[in-house]
PDB file of C-alpha atoms and ligand atoms in Angstrom:
ATOM      1  CA  UNK A1278      -2.446   6.127  20.588  1.00 41.00           C
ATOM      2  CA  UNK A1279       1.353   6.886  20.769  1.00 42.00           C
ATOM      3  CA  UNK A1280       3.172   4.412  22.905  1.00 44.00           C
ATOM      4  CA  UNK A1281       0.823   1.446  22.521  1.00 50.00           C
ATOM      5  CA  UNK A1282       2.216  -1.578  21.024  1.00 50.00           C
ATOM      6  CA  UNK A1283       1.855  -2.229  17.247  1.00 50.00           C
ATOM      7  CA  UNK A1284      -0.977  -4.805  16.430  1.00 54.00           C
ATOM      8  CA  UNK A1285       0.353  -8.257  16.170  1.00 47.00           C
ATOM      9  CA  UNK A1286       3.535  -7.174  17.860  1.00 45.00           C
ATOM     10  CA  UNK A1287       5.705 -10.195  18.930  1.00 49.00           C
ATOM     11  CA  UNK A1288       7.267  -8.215  21.886  1.00 66.00           C
ATOM     12  CA  UNK A1289       9.934  -6.522  19.652  1.00 84.00           C
ATOM     13  CA  UNK A1290       9.126  -3.252  17.925  1.00 93.00           C
ATOM     14  CA  UNK A1291       8.354  -3.694  14.096  1.00 97.00           C
ATOM     15  CA  UNK A1292      10.301  -1.702  11.663  1.00 98.00           C
ATOM     16  CA  UNK A1293       8.279  -0.648   8.615  1.00 98.00           C
ATOM     17  CA  UNK A1294       9.791   0.985   5.510  1.00 98.00           C
ATOM     18  CA  UNK A1295       8.168   3.551   3.449  1.00 98.00           C
ATOM     19  CA  UNK A1296       9.287   3.769  -0.214  1.00 98.00           C
ATOM     20  CA  UNK A1297      10.346   7.494  -0.233  1.00 98.00           C
ATOM     21  CA  UNK A1298      11.348   8.216  -3.952  1.00 98.00           C
ATOM     22  CA  UNK A1299       8.231  10.355  -4.474  1.00 95.00           C
ATOM     23  CA  UNK A1300       4.765  11.010  -3.292  1.00 95.00           C
ATOM     24  CA  UNK A1301       2.823  10.718  -0.049  1.00 92.00           C
ATOM     25  CA  UNK A1302       5.447   8.921   2.144  1.00 98.00           C
ATOM     26  CA  UNK A1303       5.629  11.126   5.096  1.00 98.00           C
ATOM     27  CA  UNK A1304       1.905  10.837   5.917  1.00 98.00           C
ATOM     28  CA  UNK A1305       2.246   7.092   5.855  1.00 98.00           C
ATOM     29  CA  UNK A1306       5.266   7.429   8.301  1.00 98.00           C
ATOM     30  CA  UNK A1307       3.193   9.552  10.635  1.00 98.00           C
ATOM     31  CA  UNK A1308       0.446   6.893  10.793  1.00 98.00           C
ATOM     32  CA  UNK A1309       2.784   3.961  11.328  1.00 98.00           C
ATOM     33  CA  UNK A1310       4.730   5.987  14.086  1.00 98.00           C
ATOM     34  CA  UNK A1311       1.336   6.609  15.825  1.00 97.00           C
ATOM     35  CA  UNK A1312       0.627   2.905  15.825  1.00 98.00           C
ATOM     36  CA  UNK A1313       3.949   2.174  17.582  1.00 98.00           C
ATOM     37  CA  UNK A1314       6.162   1.073  14.586  1.00 98.00           C
ATOM     38  CA  UNK A1315       9.599   2.291  13.890  1.00 98.00           C
ATOM     39  CA  UNK A1316       9.751   3.850  10.490  1.00 98.00           C
ATOM     40  CA  UNK A1317      12.507   3.927   7.913  1.00 98.00           C
ATOM     41  CA  UNK A1318      12.404   5.824   4.618  1.00 98.00           C
ATOM     42  CA  UNK A1319      13.561   3.679   1.684  1.00 98.00           C
ATOM     43  CA  UNK A1320      15.489   5.135  -1.192  1.00 98.00           C
ATOM     44  CA  UNK A1321      18.113   2.623  -2.142  1.00 98.00           C
ATOM     45  CA  UNK A1322      18.287  -1.223  -1.979  1.00 98.00           C
ATOM     46  CA  UNK A1323      20.214  -1.199   1.365  1.00 98.00           C
ATOM     47  CA  UNK A1324      17.346   0.613   3.149  1.00 98.00           C
ATOM     48  CA  UNK A1325      15.289  -2.848   2.732  1.00 98.00           C
ATOM     49  CA  UNK A1326      17.585  -4.793   5.056  1.00 98.00           C
ATOM     50  CA  UNK A1327      15.976  -6.177   8.212  1.00 97.00           C
ATOM     51  CA  UNK A1328      12.612  -4.476   7.514  1.00 98.00           C
ATOM     52  CA  UNK A1329       9.596  -6.224   8.640  1.00 98.00           C
ATOM     53  CA  UNK A1330       7.249  -4.795   6.001  1.00 98.00           C
ATOM     54  CA  UNK A1331       7.040  -2.091   3.381  1.00 99.00           C
ATOM     55  CA  UNK A1332       4.558   0.609   2.362  1.00 99.00           C
ATOM     56  CA  UNK A1333       4.462   1.831  -1.161  1.00 98.00           C
ATOM     57  CA  UNK A1334       2.673   5.121  -1.031  1.00 98.00           C
ATOM     58  CA  UNK A1335       0.533   7.143  -3.542  1.00 97.00           C
ATOM     59  CA  UNK A1336       2.086   9.590  -5.716  1.00 96.00           C
ATOM     60  CA  UNK A1337       2.713   9.301  -9.466  1.00 96.00           C
ATOM     61  CA  UNK A1338       3.342   5.857 -10.805  1.00 97.00           C
ATOM     62  CA  UNK A1339       5.362   7.003 -13.910  1.00 97.00           C
ATOM     63  CA  UNK A1340       7.715   9.039 -11.822  1.00 98.00           C
ATOM     64  CA  UNK A1341       7.970   6.256  -9.043  1.00 98.00           C
ATOM     65  CA  UNK A1342       8.749   3.708 -11.938  1.00 98.00           C
ATOM     66  CA  UNK A1343      11.663   5.835 -13.164  1.00 98.00           C
ATOM     67  CA  UNK A1344      12.870   6.237  -9.580  1.00 98.00           C
ATOM     68  CA  UNK A1345      12.810   2.405  -8.995  1.00 98.00           C
ATOM     69  CA  UNK A1346      14.831   1.897 -12.176  1.00 98.00           C
ATOM     70  CA  UNK A1347      17.190   4.642 -11.417  1.00 98.00           C
ATOM     71  CA  UNK A1348      18.083   3.271  -7.895  1.00 98.00           C
ATOM     72  CA  UNK A1349      18.042  -0.375  -8.969  1.00 98.00           C
ATOM     73  CA  UNK A1350      15.230  -1.239  -6.532  1.00 98.00           C
ATOM     74  CA  UNK A1351      13.057  -3.473  -8.806  1.00 98.00           C
ATOM     75  CA  UNK A1352      14.837  -6.862  -8.067  1.00 98.00           C
ATOM     76  CA  UNK A1353      15.458  -6.086  -4.417  1.00 98.00           C
ATOM     77  CA  UNK A1354      11.812  -5.371  -4.041  1.00 98.00           C
ATOM     78  CA  UNK A1355      10.764  -8.648  -5.679  1.00 98.00           C
ATOM     79  CA  UNK A1356      13.267 -10.483  -3.464  1.00 98.00           C
ATOM     80  CA  UNK A1357      11.732  -8.688  -0.382  1.00 98.00           C
ATOM     81  CA  UNK A1358       8.359  -9.882  -1.379  1.00 98.00           C
ATOM     82  CA  UNK A1359       9.541 -13.445  -2.286  1.00 98.00           C
ATOM     83  CA  UNK A1360      11.261 -13.636   1.244  1.00 98.00           C
ATOM     84  CA  UNK A1361       7.527 -13.338   2.588  1.00 97.00           C
ATOM     85  CA  UNK A1362       7.890  -9.644   3.866  1.00 98.00           C
ATOM     86  CA  UNK A1363       4.394  -8.043   3.690  1.00 98.00           C
ATOM     87  CA  UNK A1364       3.865  -4.976   1.245  1.00 99.00           C
ATOM     88  CA  UNK A1365       1.095  -2.355   1.308  1.00 99.00           C
ATOM     89  CA  UNK A1366       0.468  -0.348  -1.829  1.00 98.00           C
ATOM     90  CA  UNK A1367      -1.746   2.585  -1.779  1.00 98.00           C
ATOM     91  CA  UNK A1368      -2.999   4.378  -4.807  1.00 98.00           C
ATOM     92  CA  UNK A1369       0.060   4.794  -7.126  1.00 98.00           C
ATOM     93  CA  UNK A1370       1.639   2.167  -4.801  1.00 98.00           C
ATOM     94  CA  UNK A1371      -1.224  -0.264  -5.866  1.00 98.00           C
ATOM     95  CA  UNK A1372      -0.281   0.429  -9.462  1.00 98.00           C
ATOM     96  CA  UNK A1373       3.361  -0.228  -8.690  1.00 98.00           C
ATOM     97  CA  UNK A1374       2.434  -3.745  -7.204  1.00 98.00           C
ATOM     98  CA  UNK A1375       0.438  -4.983 -10.287  1.00 98.00           C
ATOM     99  CA  UNK A1376       1.317  -7.397 -12.991  1.00 98.00           C
ATOM    100  CA  UNK A1377       2.566  -4.653 -15.312  1.00 98.00           C
ATOM    101  CA  UNK A1378       4.925  -3.164 -12.838  1.00 98.00           C
ATOM    102  CA  UNK A1379       6.667  -4.924 -10.000  1.00 98.00           C
ATOM    103  CA  UNK A1380       4.405  -8.075 -10.385  1.00 98.00           C
ATOM    104  CA  UNK A1381       3.817  -8.423  -6.605  1.00 98.00           C
ATOM    105  CA  UNK A1382       0.226  -9.223  -6.732  1.00 98.00           C
ATOM    106  CA  UNK A1383      -1.806 -10.773  -9.593  1.00 98.00           C
ATOM    107  CA  UNK A1384      -3.937  -7.763 -10.621  1.00 98.00           C
ATOM    108  CA  UNK A1385      -3.952  -5.264 -13.461  1.00 98.00           C
ATOM    109  CA  UNK A1386      -4.565  -1.738 -12.247  1.00 98.00           C
ATOM    110  CA  UNK A1387      -6.272   0.778 -14.545  1.00 97.00           C
ATOM    111  CA  UNK A1388      -4.834   4.218 -13.873  1.00 96.00           C
ATOM    112  CA  UNK A1389      -6.951   7.211 -13.397  1.00 93.00           C
ATOM    113  CA  UNK A1390      -9.849   5.023 -13.724  1.00 94.00           C
ATOM    114  CA  UNK A1391     -12.653   7.082 -12.170  1.00 91.00           C
ATOM    115  CA  UNK A1392     -12.237   9.734 -15.018  1.00 81.00           C
ATOM    116  CA  UNK A1393     -10.560  12.880 -15.538  1.00 66.00           C
ATOM    117  CA  UNK A1394     -13.388  15.071 -14.187  1.00 60.00           C
ATOM    118  CA  UNK A1395     -13.584  12.995 -11.121  1.00 63.00           C
ATOM    119  CA  UNK A1396     -10.095  13.696  -9.777  1.00 75.00           C
ATOM    120  CA  UNK A1397     -10.936  13.358  -6.123  1.00 90.00           C
ATOM    121  CA  UNK A1398     -13.820  12.134  -4.020  1.00 93.00           C
ATOM    122  CA  UNK A1399     -14.747  10.487  -0.781  1.00 95.00           C
ATOM    123  CA  UNK A1400     -16.687   7.095  -0.391  1.00 95.00           C
ATOM    124  CA  UNK A1401     -17.672   4.806   2.228  1.00 96.00           C
ATOM    125  CA  UNK A1402     -15.651   1.674   1.820  1.00 97.00           C
ATOM    126  CA  UNK A1403     -16.114  -1.592   3.748  1.00 97.00           C
ATOM    127  CA  UNK A1404     -13.193  -3.824   3.687  1.00 96.00           C
ATOM    128  CA  UNK A1405     -14.485  -5.919   6.480  1.00 95.00           C
ATOM    129  CA  UNK A1406     -12.855  -4.052   9.295  1.00 95.00           C
ATOM    130  CA  UNK A1407     -14.190  -4.096  12.871  1.00 94.00           C
ATOM    131  CA  UNK A1408     -15.985  -0.647  13.334  1.00 95.00           C
ATOM    132  CA  UNK A1409     -17.534  -0.756   9.991  1.00 97.00           C
ATOM    133  CA  UNK A1410     -16.853   1.186   6.712  1.00 97.00           C
ATOM    134  CA  UNK A1411     -14.056   3.656   6.324  1.00 96.00           C
ATOM    135  CA  UNK A1412     -14.420   7.132   4.778  1.00 96.00           C
ATOM    136  CA  UNK A1413     -12.010   6.784   1.926  1.00 97.00           C
ATOM    137  CA  UNK A1414     -10.371   9.504   0.015  1.00 96.00           C
ATOM    138  CA  UNK A1415      -9.675   8.765  -3.766  1.00 96.00           C
ATOM    139  CA  UNK A1416      -7.348  11.051  -5.654  1.00 94.00           C
ATOM    140  CA  UNK A1417      -7.081  10.396  -9.399  1.00 94.00           C
ATOM    141  CA  UNK A1418      -7.435   6.839  -8.221  1.00 96.00           C
ATOM    142  CA  UNK A1419      -6.880   3.632 -10.154  1.00 97.00           C
ATOM    143  CA  UNK A1420      -9.160   0.634  -9.861  1.00 98.00           C
ATOM    144  CA  UNK A1421      -8.472  -3.021 -10.133  1.00 98.00           C
ATOM    145  CA  UNK A1422      -9.425  -4.014 -13.767  1.00 98.00           C
ATOM    146  CA  UNK A1423      -8.516  -7.678 -13.660  1.00 98.00           C
ATOM    147  CA  UNK A1424      -7.286 -10.180 -10.953  1.00 98.00           C
ATOM    148  CA  UNK A1425      -6.234 -13.755 -10.743  1.00 98.00           C
ATOM    149  CA  UNK A1426      -7.994 -16.487  -8.673  1.00 98.00           C
ATOM    150  CA  UNK A1427      -5.655 -16.142  -5.695  1.00 98.00           C
ATOM    151  CA  UNK A1428      -6.575 -12.524  -5.184  1.00 98.00           C
ATOM    152  CA  UNK A1429      -9.176 -11.658  -2.668  1.00 98.00           C
ATOM    153  CA  UNK A1430     -11.083  -8.565  -3.503  1.00 98.00           C
ATOM    154  CA  UNK A1431     -11.902  -6.705  -0.312  1.00 98.00           C
ATOM    155  CA  UNK A1432     -14.123  -3.906  -1.512  1.00 98.00           C
ATOM    156  CA  UNK A1433     -15.764  -2.247  -4.527  1.00 97.00           C
ATOM    157  CA  UNK A1434     -16.892   1.168  -5.367  1.00 96.00           C
ATOM    158  CA  UNK A1435     -19.598   1.532  -8.035  1.00 93.00           C
ATOM    159  CA  UNK A1436     -18.747  -2.149  -9.000  1.00 96.00           C
ATOM    160  CA  UNK A1437     -15.049  -1.646  -9.256  1.00 97.00           C
ATOM    161  CA  UNK A1438     -12.626  -3.319  -7.247  1.00 98.00           C
ATOM    162  CA  UNK A1439     -10.659  -0.870  -5.080  1.00 98.00           C
ATOM    163  CA  UNK A1440      -9.008  -2.998  -2.237  1.00 98.00           C
ATOM    164  CA  UNK A1441      -7.401  -6.346  -2.466  1.00 98.00           C
ATOM    165  CA  UNK A1442      -5.207  -8.952  -0.794  1.00 98.00           C
ATOM    166  CA  UNK A1443      -3.079 -11.820  -2.018  1.00 98.00           C
ATOM    167  CA  UNK A1444      -1.107 -13.492   0.711  1.00 97.00           C
ATOM    168  CA  UNK A1445       1.238 -10.849   2.327  1.00 98.00           C
ATOM    169  CA  UNK A1446       0.386  -8.125  -0.283  1.00 98.00           C
ATOM    170  CA  UNK A1447      -2.400  -5.665   0.557  1.00 98.00           C
ATOM    171  CA  UNK A1448      -3.345  -2.960  -1.887  1.00 99.00           C
ATOM    172  CA  UNK A1449      -6.000  -0.108  -1.944  1.00 98.00           C
ATOM    173  CA  UNK A1450      -6.777   2.544  -4.374  1.00 98.00           C
ATOM    174  CA  UNK A1451      -7.403   5.229  -1.970  1.00 97.00           C
ATOM    175  CA  UNK A1452      -5.499   7.131   0.719  1.00 97.00           C
ATOM    176  CA  UNK A1453      -5.682   5.483   4.231  1.00 98.00           C
ATOM    177  CA  UNK A1454      -2.815   7.807   5.351  1.00 97.00           C
ATOM    178  CA  UNK A1455      -4.929  10.867   5.104  1.00 95.00           C
ATOM    179  CA  UNK A1456      -7.305  11.469   7.900  1.00 87.00           C
ATOM    180  CA  UNK A1457      -7.417  10.000  11.341  1.00 91.00           C
ATOM    181  CA  UNK A1458      -8.778   6.700  10.724  1.00 96.00           C
ATOM    182  CA  UNK A1459      -5.758   4.144  11.162  1.00 97.00           C
ATOM    183  CA  UNK A1460      -7.606   1.030  10.836  1.00 98.00           C
ATOM    184  CA  UNK A1461      -6.146   0.052   7.351  1.00 98.00           C
ATOM    185  CA  UNK A1462      -2.612   0.466   8.602  1.00 98.00           C
ATOM    186  CA  UNK A1463      -3.486  -1.544  11.702  1.00 98.00           C
ATOM    187  CA  UNK A1464      -4.685  -4.331   9.347  1.00 98.00           C
ATOM    188  CA  UNK A1465      -1.312  -4.111   7.526  1.00 98.00           C
ATOM    189  CA  UNK A1466       0.537  -4.315  10.749  1.00 98.00           C
ATOM    190  CA  UNK A1467      -1.387  -7.422  11.785  1.00 98.00           C
ATOM    191  CA  UNK A1468      -0.312  -8.972   8.569  1.00 98.00           C
ATOM    192  CA  UNK A1469       3.245  -8.046   9.260  1.00 98.00           C
ATOM    193  CA  UNK A1470       3.035  -9.450  12.858  1.00 97.00           C
ATOM    194  CA  UNK A1471       1.598 -12.611  11.514  1.00 97.00           C
ATOM    195  CA  UNK A1472       4.341 -12.996   8.939  1.00 97.00           C
ATOM    196  CA  UNK A1473       6.964 -12.395  11.587  1.00 95.00           C
ATOM    197  CA  UNK A1474       5.500 -15.082  13.831  1.00 93.00           C
ATOM    198  CA  UNK A1475       5.315 -17.462  10.877  1.00 93.00           C
ATOM    199  CA  UNK A1476       9.018 -16.805  10.163  1.00 90.00           C
ATOM    200  CA  UNK A1477      10.207 -17.183  13.720  1.00 85.00           C
TER     201      UNK A1477
HETATM  202  N1  LIG B1298      -2.981   9.033 -10.820  1.00 59.53           N
HETATM  203  C1  LIG B1298      -1.886   8.607 -10.231  1.00 59.53           C
HETATM  204  C2  LIG B1298      -1.058   7.598 -11.144  1.00 59.53           C
HETATM  205  O1  LIG B1298      -1.586   7.054 -11.921  1.00 59.53           O
HETATM  206  C3  LIG B1298      -2.023   7.930  -8.750  1.00 59.53           C
HETATM  207  C4  LIG B1298      -2.786   9.060  -7.999  1.00 59.53           C
HETATM  208  C5  LIG B1298      -2.322   8.869  -6.543  1.00 59.53           C
HETATM  209  O2  LIG B1298      -1.534   8.044  -6.182  1.00 59.53           O
HETATM  210  N2  LIG B1298      -3.139   9.600  -5.672  1.00 59.53           N
HETATM  211  O3  LIG B1298       0.138   7.305 -10.817  1.00 59.53           O
END
């Protein structure tokens, strides 16, 4: 509901960045606004200043990798994470967070893992949220092929991990920004609120 405080809010409004080089950043912005956060599109390193958390959206991971290199965002993004600021990667954003890309979570993503024929599908995914499973939309989605011991796998589809968390980093291989179920973003804002309290 618009106007309601963001979950975990400490009184002050949270400001959440959405990496806006390419992909599905506008839809994320709409959900975060709906949940009461202030939203800033991130295109250059200075846009990360004073953010409480960051969403890395779905899109195309090769294009996003090139954009991050072009804008010199790799090191600033790693520093943002090292400072304890929460990061939420969805679909291509999950790929960007893995060991072989930004190295923000100890997973290896397998791109387009559900096969070329199965480009897009919906599945019930239970990541342990109140209210039960979410109807998740997968679009040429990756899965998590390997993960380290500190990574908590939150959900699987057909035996393949599709959602995970390690500390302040949350990743899902589907598109929680499409549709009207805002619970995964609510979870992320709770992680952001907790990180803010811990840093206060
Ligand atoms: N298949 C895309 C990639 O590998 C990800 C798809 C998506 O973000 N919807 O980058």
